[in-house]
């Protein structure tokens, strides 16, 4: 089993920055990709950013140029640096790990962008 623990959520002003972190434990040998998802009130969960096993990344159009996903293979963590935040970024953000046959989710961390 893979266990994910997220941190870094909170309240931030529009235009501000926030950094989310996901600590990964358990078996990681067959991980295919790691990513961040978010779910705003009344909306479906959507992919925000993904980093693949080879290191390539993909971003939702709404966050391109503002968010950066990264991983630290030594510390076994994944991060999402969020800059130039706007109210539309308000959501619960989830860390996701995909292994060969299963996927795992963190508990979610609330990000609120408001003045």
GROMACS .gro file of C-alpha atoms in nm:
model
  115
    1UNK     CA    1   0.000   0.000   0.000
    2UNK     CA    2   0.109   0.352  -0.080
    3UNK     CA    3   0.041   0.616   0.182
    4UNK     CA    4   0.019   0.984   0.095
    5UNK     CA    5   0.026   1.275   0.338
    6UNK     CA    6  -0.037   1.625   0.208
    7UNK     CA    7   0.050   1.956   0.364
    8UNK     CA    8   0.079   2.323   0.277
    9UNK     CA    9  -0.279   2.425   0.213
   10UNK     CA   10  -0.428   2.739   0.356
   11UNK     CA   11  -0.567   3.083   0.288
   12UNK     CA   12  -0.384   3.315   0.052
   13UNK     CA   13  -0.457   3.649  -0.112
   14UNK     CA   14  -0.509   3.672  -0.489
   15UNK     CA   15  -0.173   3.706  -0.658
   16UNK     CA   16  -0.002   3.523  -0.377
   17UNK     CA   17   0.184   3.194  -0.371
   18UNK     CA   18   0.149   2.864  -0.195
   19UNK     CA   19   0.349   2.544  -0.198
   20UNK     CA   20   0.186   2.205  -0.144
   21UNK     CA   21   0.381   1.897  -0.046
   22UNK     CA   22   0.298   1.528  -0.060
   23UNK     CA   23   0.499   1.277   0.139
   24UNK     CA   24   0.498   0.930  -0.013
   25UNK     CA   25   0.554   0.609   0.179
   26UNK     CA   26   0.512   0.242   0.098
   27UNK     CA   27   0.599   0.060  -0.221
   28UNK     CA   28   0.712   0.294  -0.496
   29UNK     CA   29   0.890   0.057  -0.733
   30UNK     CA   30   0.616   0.038  -0.997
   31UNK     CA   31   0.483   0.393  -0.984
   32UNK     CA   32   0.377   0.508  -1.330
   33UNK     CA   33   0.299   0.871  -1.256
   34UNK     CA   34   0.233   1.117  -0.978
   35UNK     CA   35  -0.003   1.409  -0.992
   36UNK     CA   36  -0.209   1.675  -0.826
   37UNK     CA   37  -0.585   1.700  -0.865
   38UNK     CA   38  -0.830   1.951  -0.729
   39UNK     CA   39  -1.201   1.966  -0.668
   40UNK     CA   40  -1.386   2.293  -0.624
   41UNK     CA   41  -1.732   2.309  -0.465
   42UNK     CA   42  -1.995   2.194  -0.712
   43UNK     CA   43  -1.740   2.082  -0.969
   44UNK     CA   44  -1.584   1.756  -1.078
   45UNK     CA   45  -1.236   1.663  -0.970
   46UNK     CA   46  -0.985   1.773  -1.232
   47UNK     CA   47  -0.623   1.707  -1.307
   48UNK     CA   48  -0.399   2.001  -1.223
   49UNK     CA   49  -0.053   1.868  -1.299
   50UNK     CA   50   0.118   1.535  -1.353
   51UNK     CA   51   0.477   1.421  -1.355
   52UNK     CA   52   0.554   1.093  -1.528
   53UNK     CA   53   0.811   0.829  -1.443
   54UNK     CA   54   1.056   0.975  -1.692
   55UNK     CA   55   1.019   1.324  -1.550
   56UNK     CA   56   0.799   1.480  -1.816
   57UNK     CA   57   0.517   1.702  -1.694
   58UNK     CA   58   0.174   1.811  -1.807
   59UNK     CA   59  -0.051   2.087  -1.677
   60UNK     CA   60  -0.410   2.190  -1.706
   61UNK     CA   61  -0.449   2.490  -1.934
   62UNK     CA   62  -0.585   2.693  -1.645
   63UNK     CA   63  -0.261   2.667  -1.446
   64UNK     CA   64   0.007   2.668  -1.716
   65UNK     CA   65   0.274   2.923  -1.643
   66UNK     CA   66   0.161   2.960  -1.283
   67UNK     CA   67   0.200   2.616  -1.125
   68UNK     CA   68   0.503   2.389  -1.119
   69UNK     CA   69   0.503   2.023  -1.021
   70UNK     CA   70   0.820   1.859  -0.899
   71UNK     CA   71   0.942   1.553  -0.716
   72UNK     CA   72   1.232   1.472  -0.490
   73UNK     CA   73   1.325   1.108  -0.531
   74UNK     CA   74   1.566   1.119  -0.238
   75UNK     CA   75   1.316   1.259   0.010
   76UNK     CA   76   1.028   1.072  -0.157
   77UNK     CA   77   0.809   1.379  -0.182
   78UNK     CA   78   0.615   1.560  -0.450
   79UNK     CA   79   0.541   1.931  -0.452
   80UNK     CA   80   0.317   2.178  -0.629
   81UNK     CA   81   0.439   2.536  -0.638
   82UNK     CA   82   0.145   2.767  -0.703
   83UNK     CA   83   0.209   3.127  -0.804
   84UNK     CA   84  -0.014   3.413  -0.914
   85UNK     CA   85  -0.309   3.249  -0.745
   86UNK     CA   86  -0.660   3.351  -0.843
   87UNK     CA   87  -0.993   3.284  -0.671
   88UNK     CA   88  -1.072   3.014  -0.928
   89UNK     CA   89  -0.787   2.811  -0.782
   90UNK     CA   90  -0.987   2.765  -0.462
   91UNK     CA   91  -1.039   2.391  -0.416
   92UNK     CA   92  -0.938   2.086  -0.221
   93UNK     CA   93  -0.612   1.963  -0.368
   94UNK     CA   94  -0.532   1.592  -0.372
   95UNK     CA   95  -0.207   1.408  -0.421
   96UNK     CA   96  -0.239   1.104  -0.648
   97UNK     CA   97  -0.006   0.813  -0.718
   98UNK     CA   98  -0.061   0.559  -0.993
   99UNK     CA   99   0.102   0.220  -0.967
  100UNK     CA  100   0.073  -0.053  -1.229
  101UNK     CA  101  -0.257  -0.193  -1.098
  102UNK     CA  102  -0.383   0.058  -0.843
  103UNK     CA  103  -0.397   0.425  -0.763
  104UNK     CA  104  -0.381   0.604  -0.430
  105UNK     CA  105  -0.506   0.935  -0.297
  106UNK     CA  106  -0.412   1.165  -0.018
  107UNK     CA  107  -0.668   1.308   0.221
  108UNK     CA  108  -0.676   1.643   0.046
  109UNK     CA  109  -0.570   1.988   0.159
  110UNK     CA  110  -0.783   2.300   0.130
  111UNK     CA  111  -0.655   2.594  -0.072
  112UNK     CA  112  -0.857   2.913  -0.048
  113UNK     CA  113  -0.770   3.218  -0.257
  114UNK     CA  114  -0.964   3.516  -0.132
  115UNK     CA  115  -0.922   3.876  -0.029
   0.00000   0.00000   0.00000
